[in-house]
Amino acid sequence: MLAKTRLIWAVGAVRGASRAKGESNYVGLLRLLSRIWNAITNLTRPPNAATLFRRADLYRQEGRFEEAAELVAHGLRLSPNNGIGHLLSAYLHLAFRQIGPAKSEFQTVLQADPYHPRALLGLAKIALEERDYGACRPFLDKALQYYPDFPEARALQEMVAGWATVAAC
C-alpha cells in the first residue's frame, strides 16, 4: 500500500513538473518509469568491467586509492586483457610507490598496444625517477613519434634533454 501511495505521489509530482515544462503527462510518466526501471536494473545487474574501471578512475582522481584498487582488481578478474584496467592498475601501483608492479602493468599495456602514449609516458617517468635518463628518452621519443601533440611527453623530453646537457658539461 505504501509503495502504491508513493508511486501515485511520484506520478503527481511528475505531472506537475511536466505541466511546468510544457510536456504531456504521457512523456512525464515515461520519464519516471524509465528512472524506476534503471534503478531496479542497476540493483539486479552486476557491473561490467568498463563500469568498474570508470568508477575506479573517479576514485583514483579523488585520492581514494584503496577503493579504486579493489574495483580495478574486480574489473581485471572480469576482463583480464583490458588495457584500460592494466593502465589504471599501473597508476595505482605508482600511487602506492610499488615501482616493480607498475612497470609490469605498463609493459602489459604495451604488449597489447606498443604505441600506447600513457604507458610509454609511465615507463619514462619510472626511468626518470630511477635516474636512468638513457632508458627514459626512448620511451618519450616513441610516444612523440606517434603522438606529436602530447604536451606532457614533450615537456618531459625537453627536461631530460636539458639534464643530459648539464650532465655532459
JSON list of C-alpha atoms in Angstrom, two decimals:
[
{"chain": "A", "resi": 1, "resn": "MET", "atom": "CA", "xyz": [0.00, 0.00, 0.00]},
{"chain": "A", "resi": 2, "resn": "LEU", "atom": "CA", "xyz": [2.83, 2.37, 0.86]},
{"chain": "A", "resi": 3, "resn": "ALA", "atom": "CA", "xyz": [4.54, 1.68, -2.48]},
{"chain": "A", "resi": 4, "resn": "LYS", "atom": "CA", "xyz": [1.29, 2.44, -4.33]},
{"chain": "A", "resi": 5, "resn": "THR", "atom": "CA", "xyz": [0.93, 5.72, -2.43]},
{"chain": "A", "resi": 6, "resn": "ARG", "atom": "CA", "xyz": [4.50, 6.71, -3.25]},
{"chain": "A", "resi": 7, "resn": "LEU", "atom": "CA", "xyz": [4.02, 5.86, -6.92]},
{"chain": "A", "resi": 8, "resn": "ILE", "atom": "CA", "xyz": [0.82, 7.94, -7.06]},
{"chain": "A", "resi": 9, "resn": "TRP", "atom": "CA", "xyz": [2.66, 10.81, -5.35]},
{"chain": "A", "resi": 10, "resn": "ALA", "atom": "CA", "xyz": [5.59, 10.49, -7.80]},
{"chain": "A", "resi": 11, "resn": "VAL", "atom": "CA", "xyz": [3.26, 10.46, -10.80]},
{"chain": "A", "resi": 12, "resn": "GLY", "atom": "CA", "xyz": [1.54, 13.55, -9.42]},
{"chain": "A", "resi": 13, "resn": "ALA", "atom": "CA", "xyz": [4.88, 15.27, -8.94]},
{"chain": "A", "resi": 14, "resn": "VAL", "atom": "CA", "xyz": [5.91, 14.40, -12.50]},
{"chain": "A", "resi": 15, "resn": "ARG", "atom": "CA", "xyz": [2.55, 15.59, -13.78]},
{"chain": "A", "resi": 16, "resn": "GLY", "atom": "CA", "xyz": [3.04, 18.93, -12.04]},
{"chain": "A", "resi": 17, "resn": "ALA", "atom": "CA", "xyz": [6.64, 19.24, -13.27]},
{"chain": "A", "resi": 18, "resn": "SER", "atom": "CA", "xyz": [5.72, 18.25, -16.81]},
{"chain": "A", "resi": 19, "resn": "ARG", "atom": "CA", "xyz": [3.00, 20.87, -16.99]},
{"chain": "A", "resi": 20, "resn": "ALA", "atom": "CA", "xyz": [5.52, 23.46, -15.91]},
{"chain": "A", "resi": 21, "resn": "LYS", "atom": "CA", "xyz": [7.81, 22.37, -18.71]},
{"chain": "A", "resi": 22, "resn": "GLY", "atom": "CA", "xyz": [5.01, 22.09, -21.24]},
{"chain": "A", "resi": 23, "resn": "GLU", "atom": "CA", "xyz": [5.29, 18.32, -21.55]},
{"chain": "A", "resi": 24, "resn": "SER", "atom": "CA", "xyz": [2.38, 15.95, -21.78]},
{"chain": "A", "resi": 25, "resn": "ASN", "atom": "CA", "xyz": [1.54, 13.66, -18.87]},
{"chain": "A", "resi": 26, "resn": "TYR", "atom": "CA", "xyz": [2.50, 10.70, -21.02]},
{"chain": "A", "resi": 27, "resn": "VAL", "atom": "CA", "xyz": [6.07, 11.94, -21.57]},
{"chain": "A", "resi": 28, "resn": "GLY", "atom": "CA", "xyz": [6.50, 12.72, -17.87]},
{"chain": "A", "resi": 29, "resn": "LEU", "atom": "CA", "xyz": [5.22, 9.29, -16.88]},
{"chain": "A", "resi": 30, "resn": "LEU", "atom": "CA", "xyz": [7.56, 7.59, -19.33]},
{"chain": "A", "resi": 31, "resn": "ARG", "atom": "CA", "xyz": [10.48, 9.54, -17.91]},
{"chain": "A", "resi": 32, "resn": "LEU", "atom": "CA", "xyz": [9.52, 8.47, -14.38]},
{"chain": "A", "resi": 33, "resn": "LEU", "atom": "CA", "xyz": [9.11, 4.83, -15.36]},
{"chain": "A", "resi": 34, "resn": "SER", "atom": "CA", "xyz": [12.46, 4.93, -17.14]},
{"chain": "A", "resi": 35, "resn": "ARG", "atom": "CA", "xyz": [14.17, 6.18, -13.97]},
{"chain": "A", "resi": 36, "resn": "ILE", "atom": "CA", "xyz": [12.46, 3.50, -11.89]},
{"chain": "A", "resi": 37, "resn": "TRP", "atom": "CA", "xyz": [13.48, 0.79, -14.36]},
{"chain": "A", "resi": 38, "resn": "ASN", "atom": "CA", "xyz": [17.10, 1.99, -14.37]},
{"chain": "A", "resi": 39, "resn": "ALA", "atom": "CA", "xyz": [17.17, 1.93, -10.57]},
{"chain": "A", "resi": 40, "resn": "ILE", "atom": "CA", "xyz": [15.83, -1.62, -10.49]},
{"chain": "A", "resi": 41, "resn": "THR", "atom": "CA", "xyz": [18.22, -2.96, -13.16]},
{"chain": "A", "resi": 42, "resn": "ASN", "atom": "CA", "xyz": [21.20, -1.28, -11.52]},
{"chain": "A", "resi": 43, "resn": "LEU", "atom": "CA", "xyz": [20.41, -3.20, -8.35]},
{"chain": "A", "resi": 44, "resn": "THR", "atom": "CA", "xyz": [19.97, -6.56, -10.08]},
{"chain": "A", "resi": 45, "resn": "ARG", "atom": "CA", "xyz": [22.56, -6.37, -12.87]},
{"chain": "A", "resi": 46, "resn": "PRO", "atom": "CA", "xyz": [26.19, -6.91, -11.85]},
{"chain": "A", "resi": 47, "resn": "PRO", "atom": "CA", "xyz": [28.53, -4.15, -13.05]},
{"chain": "A", "resi": 48, "resn": "ASN", "atom": "CA", "xyz": [30.66, -4.83, -16.09]},
{"chain": "A", "resi": 49, "resn": "ALA", "atom": "CA", "xyz": [34.40, -4.19, -16.33]},
{"chain": "A", "resi": 50, "resn": "ALA", "atom": "CA", "xyz": [34.02, -0.83, -18.10]},
{"chain": "A", "resi": 51, "resn": "THR", "atom": "CA", "xyz": [31.73, 0.47, -15.35]},
{"chain": "A", "resi": 52, "resn": "LEU", "atom": "CA", "xyz": [34.14, -0.71, -12.68]},
{"chain": "A", "resi": 53, "resn": "PHE", "atom": "CA", "xyz": [37.08, 0.97, -14.42]},
{"chain": "A", "resi": 54, "resn": "ARG", "atom": "CA", "xyz": [35.20, 4.25, -14.80]},
{"chain": "A", "resi": 55, "resn": "ARG", "atom": "CA", "xyz": [34.31, 4.24, -11.12]},
{"chain": "A", "resi": 56, "resn": "ALA", "atom": "CA", "xyz": [37.88, 3.25, -10.19]},
{"chain": "A", "resi": 57, "resn": "ASP", "atom": "CA", "xyz": [39.28, 6.16, -12.21]},
{"chain": "A", "resi": 58, "resn": "LEU", "atom": "CA", "xyz": [36.95, 8.56, -10.41]},
{"chain": "A", "resi": 59, "resn": "TYR", "atom": "CA", "xyz": [38.04, 7.15, -7.05]},
{"chain": "A", "resi": 60, "resn": "ARG", "atom": "CA", "xyz": [41.69, 7.43, -8.08]},
{"chain": "A", "resi": 61, "resn": "GLN", "atom": "CA", "xyz": [41.24, 11.08, -9.04]},
{"chain": "A", "resi": 62, "resn": "GLU", "atom": "CA", "xyz": [39.57, 11.69, -5.67]},
{"chain": "A", "resi": 63, "resn": "GLY", "atom": "CA", "xyz": [42.52, 10.08, -3.86]},
{"chain": "A", "resi": 64, "resn": "ARG", "atom": "CA", "xyz": [40.54, 7.01, -2.77]},
{"chain": "A", "resi": 65, "resn": "PHE", "atom": "CA", "xyz": [43.29, 4.63, -3.90]},
{"chain": "A", "resi": 66, "resn": "GLU", "atom": "CA", "xyz": [42.37, 1.56, -1.87]},
{"chain": "A", "resi": 67, "resn": "GLU", "atom": "CA", "xyz": [38.79, 1.56, -3.11]},
{"chain": "A", "resi": 68, "resn": "ALA", "atom": "CA", "xyz": [39.98, 2.18, -6.67]},
{"chain": "A", "resi": 69, "resn": "ALA", "atom": "CA", "xyz": [42.42, -0.74, -6.41]},
{"chain": "A", "resi": 70, "resn": "GLU", "atom": "CA", "xyz": [39.63, -3.08, -5.32]},
{"chain": "A", "resi": 71, "resn": "LEU", "atom": "CA", "xyz": [37.47, -2.03, -8.27]},
{"chain": "A", "resi": 72, "resn": "VAL", "atom": "CA", "xyz": [40.35, -2.45, -10.72]},
{"chain": "A", "resi": 73, "resn": "ALA", "atom": "CA", "xyz": [41.16, -5.90, -9.36]},
{"chain": "A", "resi": 74, "resn": "HIS", "atom": "CA", "xyz": [37.49, -6.91, -9.73]},
{"chain": "A", "resi": 75, "resn": "GLY", "atom": "CA", "xyz": [37.36, -5.47, -13.25]},
{"chain": "A", "resi": 76, "resn": "LEU", "atom": "CA", "xyz": [40.52, -7.31, -14.28]},
{"chain": "A", "resi": 77, "resn": "ARG", "atom": "CA", "xyz": [39.03, -10.56, -12.99]},
{"chain": "A", "resi": 78, "resn": "LEU", "atom": "CA", "xyz": [36.07, -9.93, -15.33]},
{"chain": "A", "resi": 79, "resn": "SER", "atom": "CA", "xyz": [38.20, -8.75, -18.26]},
{"chain": "A", "resi": 80, "resn": "PRO", "atom": "CA", "xyz": [41.85, -9.81, -17.80]},
{"chain": "A", "resi": 81, "resn": "ASN", "atom": "CA", "xyz": [43.09, -8.43, -21.14]},
{"chain": "A", "resi": 82, "resn": "ASN", "atom": "CA", "xyz": [41.62, -4.96, -20.76]},
{"chain": "A", "resi": 83, "resn": "GLY", "atom": "CA", "xyz": [44.27, -2.31, -21.44]},
{"chain": "A", "resi": 84, "resn": "ILE", "atom": "CA", "xyz": [42.46, 0.40, -19.51]},
{"chain": "A", "resi": 85, "resn": "GLY", "atom": "CA", "xyz": [42.31, -1.84, -16.47]},
{"chain": "A", "resi": 86, "resn": "HIS", "atom": "CA", "xyz": [46.03, -2.57, -16.62]},
{"chain": "A", "resi": 87, "resn": "LEU", "atom": "CA", "xyz": [46.79, 1.12, -17.11]},
{"chain": "A", "resi": 88, "resn": "LEU", "atom": "CA", "xyz": [44.69, 2.03, -14.06]},
{"chain": "A", "resi": 89, "resn": "SER", "atom": "CA", "xyz": [46.40, -0.74, -12.13]},
{"chain": "A", "resi": 90, "resn": "ALA", "atom": "CA", "xyz": [49.80, 0.72, -13.07]},
{"chain": "A", "resi": 91, "resn": "TYR", "atom": "CA", "xyz": [48.74, 4.21, -11.93]},
{"chain": "A", "resi": 92, "resn": "LEU", "atom": "CA", "xyz": [47.54, 2.79, -8.62]},
{"chain": "A", "resi": 93, "resn": "HIS", "atom": "CA", "xyz": [50.78, 0.88, -8.11]},
{"chain": "A", "resi": 94, "resn": "LEU", "atom": "CA", "xyz": [52.61, 4.16, -8.64]},
{"chain": "A", "resi": 95, "resn": "ALA", "atom": "CA", "xyz": [50.35, 5.85, -6.10]},
{"chain": "A", "resi": 96, "resn": "PHE", "atom": "CA", "xyz": [51.31, 3.14, -3.60]},
{"chain": "A", "resi": 97, "resn": "ARG", "atom": "CA", "xyz": [55.01, 3.54, -4.64]},
{"chain": "A", "resi": 98, "resn": "GLN", "atom": "CA", "xyz": [55.20, -0.02, -5.96]},
{"chain": "A", "resi": 99, "resn": "ILE", "atom": "CA", "xyz": [57.54, 0.53, -8.90]},
{"chain": "A", "resi": 100, "resn": "GLY", "atom": "CA", "xyz": [58.07, -3.11, -9.97]},
{"chain": "A", "resi": 101, "resn": "PRO", "atom": "CA", "xyz": [54.37, -3.98, -10.35]},
{"chain": "A", "resi": 102, "resn": "ALA", "atom": "CA", "xyz": [53.73, -0.62, -12.06]},
{"chain": "A", "resi": 103, "resn": "LYS", "atom": "CA", "xyz": [56.42, -1.37, -14.66]},
{"chain": "A", "resi": 104, "resn": "SER", "atom": "CA", "xyz": [54.91, -4.79, -15.22]},
{"chain": "A", "resi": 105, "resn": "GLU", "atom": "CA", "xyz": [51.43, -3.33, -15.77]},
{"chain": "A", "resi": 106, "resn": "PHE", "atom": "CA", "xyz": [52.71, -0.67, -18.18]},
{"chain": "A", "resi": 107, "resn": "GLN", "atom": "CA", "xyz": [54.54, -3.38, -20.13]},
{"chain": "A", "resi": 108, "resn": "THR", "atom": "CA", "xyz": [51.35, -5.45, -20.24]},
{"chain": "A", "resi": 109, "resn": "VAL", "atom": "CA", "xyz": [49.59, -2.48, -21.85]},
{"chain": "A", "resi": 110, "resn": "LEU", "atom": "CA", "xyz": [52.45, -2.11, -24.35]},
{"chain": "A", "resi": 111, "resn": "GLN", "atom": "CA", "xyz": [52.19, -5.79, -25.30]},
{"chain": "A", "resi": 112, "resn": "ALA", "atom": "CA", "xyz": [48.66, -5.15, -26.49]},
{"chain": "A", "resi": 113, "resn": "ASP", "atom": "CA", "xyz": [49.40, -1.70, -27.98]},
{"chain": "A", "resi": 114, "resn": "PRO", "atom": "CA", "xyz": [53.13, -0.99, -28.47]},
{"chain": "A", "resi": 115, "resn": "TYR", "atom": "CA", "xyz": [52.46, 2.73, -29.05]},
{"chain": "A", "resi": 116, "resn": "HIS", "atom": "CA", "xyz": [50.12, 3.45, -26.13]},
{"chain": "A", "resi": 117, "resn": "PRO", "atom": "CA", "xyz": [51.16, 7.00, -25.15]},
{"chain": "A", "resi": 118, "resn": "ARG", "atom": "CA", "xyz": [50.22, 6.82, -21.47]},
{"chain": "A", "resi": 119, "resn": "ALA", "atom": "CA", "xyz": [52.03, 3.52, -20.95]},
{"chain": "A", "resi": 120, "resn": "LEU", "atom": "CA", "xyz": [55.14, 4.89, -22.68]},
{"chain": "A", "resi": 121, "resn": "LEU", "atom": "CA", "xyz": [54.97, 8.04, -20.57]},
{"chain": "A", "resi": 122, "resn": "GLY", "atom": "CA", "xyz": [54.53, 5.97, -17.42]},
{"chain": "A", "resi": 123, "resn": "LEU", "atom": "CA", "xyz": [57.65, 3.92, -18.15]},
{"chain": "A", "resi": 124, "resn": "ALA", "atom": "CA", "xyz": [59.55, 7.11, -18.97]},
{"chain": "A", "resi": 125, "resn": "LYS", "atom": "CA", "xyz": [58.57, 8.64, -15.63]},
{"chain": "A", "resi": 126, "resn": "ILE", "atom": "CA", "xyz": [59.66, 5.50, -13.80]},
{"chain": "A", "resi": 127, "resn": "ALA", "atom": "CA", "xyz": [63.04, 5.57, -15.59]},
{"chain": "A", "resi": 128, "resn": "LEU", "atom": "CA", "xyz": [63.35, 9.25, -14.71]},
{"chain": "A", "resi": 129, "resn": "GLU", "atom": "CA", "xyz": [62.66, 8.53, -11.03]},
{"chain": "A", "resi": 130, "resn": "GLU", "atom": "CA", "xyz": [65.34, 5.85, -11.16]},
{"chain": "A", "resi": 131, "resn": "ARG", "atom": "CA", "xyz": [67.68, 8.47, -12.73]},
{"chain": "A", "resi": 132, "resn": "ASP", "atom": "CA", "xyz": [68.11, 6.30, -15.80]},
{"chain": "A", "resi": 133, "resn": "TYR", "atom": "CA", "xyz": [67.98, 9.07, -18.41]},
{"chain": "A", "resi": 134, "resn": "GLY", "atom": "CA", "xyz": [69.16, 6.72, -21.17]},
{"chain": "A", "resi": 135, "resn": "ALA", "atom": "CA", "xyz": [66.14, 4.47, -20.68]},
{"chain": "A", "resi": 136, "resn": "CYS", "atom": "CA", "xyz": [63.79, 7.43, -20.35]},
{"chain": "A", "resi": 137, "resn": "ARG", "atom": "CA", "xyz": [64.49, 9.00, -23.75]},
{"chain": "A", "resi": 138, "resn": "PRO", "atom": "CA", "xyz": [63.44, 6.06, -26.00]},
{"chain": "A", "resi": 139, "resn": "PHE", "atom": "CA", "xyz": [60.03, 5.88, -24.34]},
{"chain": "A", "resi": 140, "resn": "LEU", "atom": "CA", "xyz": [59.48, 9.60, -24.82]},
{"chain": "A", "resi": 141, "resn": "ASP", "atom": "CA", "xyz": [60.79, 9.53, -28.40]},
{"chain": "A", "resi": 142, "resn": "LYS", "atom": "CA", "xyz": [58.48, 6.66, -29.29]},
{"chain": "A", "resi": 143, "resn": "ALA", "atom": "CA", "xyz": [55.47, 8.36, -27.68]},
{"chain": "A", "resi": 144, "resn": "LEU", "atom": "CA", "xyz": [56.17, 11.61, -29.55]},
{"chain": "A", "resi": 145, "resn": "GLN", "atom": "CA", "xyz": [56.86, 9.80, -32.81]},
{"chain": "A", "resi": 146, "resn": "TYR", "atom": "CA", "xyz": [53.27, 8.56, -32.94]},
{"chain": "A", "resi": 147, "resn": "TYR", "atom": "CA", "xyz": [51.62, 11.32, -30.90]},
{"chain": "A", "resi": 148, "resn": "PRO", "atom": "CA", "xyz": [53.49, 14.58, -31.66]},
{"chain": "A", "resi": 149, "resn": "ASP", "atom": "CA", "xyz": [50.84, 16.66, -29.88]},
{"chain": "A", "resi": 150, "resn": "PHE", "atom": "CA", "xyz": [51.47, 15.09, -26.49]},
{"chain": "A", "resi": 151, "resn": "PRO", "atom": "CA", "xyz": [52.44, 18.09, -24.33]},
{"chain": "A", "resi": 152, "resn": "GLU", "atom": "CA", "xyz": [53.29, 16.13, -21.20]},
{"chain": "A", "resi": 153, "resn": "ALA", "atom": "CA", "xyz": [55.75, 13.90, -23.08]},
{"chain": "A", "resi": 154, "resn": "ARG", "atom": "CA", "xyz": [57.20, 16.89, -24.93]},
{"chain": "A", "resi": 155, "resn": "ALA", "atom": "CA", "xyz": [57.83, 18.78, -21.68]},
{"chain": "A", "resi": 156, "resn": "LEU", "atom": "CA", "xyz": [59.45, 15.74, -20.08]},
{"chain": "A", "resi": 157, "resn": "GLN", "atom": "CA", "xyz": [61.63, 15.19, -23.15]},
{"chain": "A", "resi": 158, "resn": "GLU", "atom": "CA", "xyz": [62.87, 18.79, -23.05]},
{"chain": "A", "resi": 159, "resn": "MET", "atom": "CA", "xyz": [63.57, 18.45, -19.33]},
{"chain": "A", "resi": 160, "resn": "VAL", "atom": "CA", "xyz": [65.56, 15.25, -19.83]},
{"chain": "A", "resi": 161, "resn": "ALA", "atom": "CA", "xyz": [67.48, 16.80, -22.74]},
{"chain": "A", "resi": 162, "resn": "GLY", "atom": "CA", "xyz": [68.40, 19.74, -20.51]},
{"chain": "A", "resi": 163, "resn": "TRP", "atom": "CA", "xyz": [69.61, 17.44, -17.77]},
{"chain": "A", "resi": 164, "resn": "ALA", "atom": "CA", "xyz": [71.67, 15.43, -20.24]},
{"chain": "A", "resi": 165, "resn": "THR", "atom": "CA", "xyz": [73.33, 18.64, -21.44]},
{"chain": "A", "resi": 166, "resn": "VAL", "atom": "CA", "xyz": [74.16, 19.70, -17.86]},
{"chain": "A", "resi": 167, "resn": "ALA", "atom": "CA", "xyz": [75.47, 16.22, -17.02]},
{"chain": "A", "resi": 168, "resn": "ALA", "atom": "CA", "xyz": [77.76, 16.27, -20.10]},
{"chain": "A", "resi": 169, "resn": "CYS", "atom": "CA", "xyz": [79.38, 19.55, -19.02]}
]
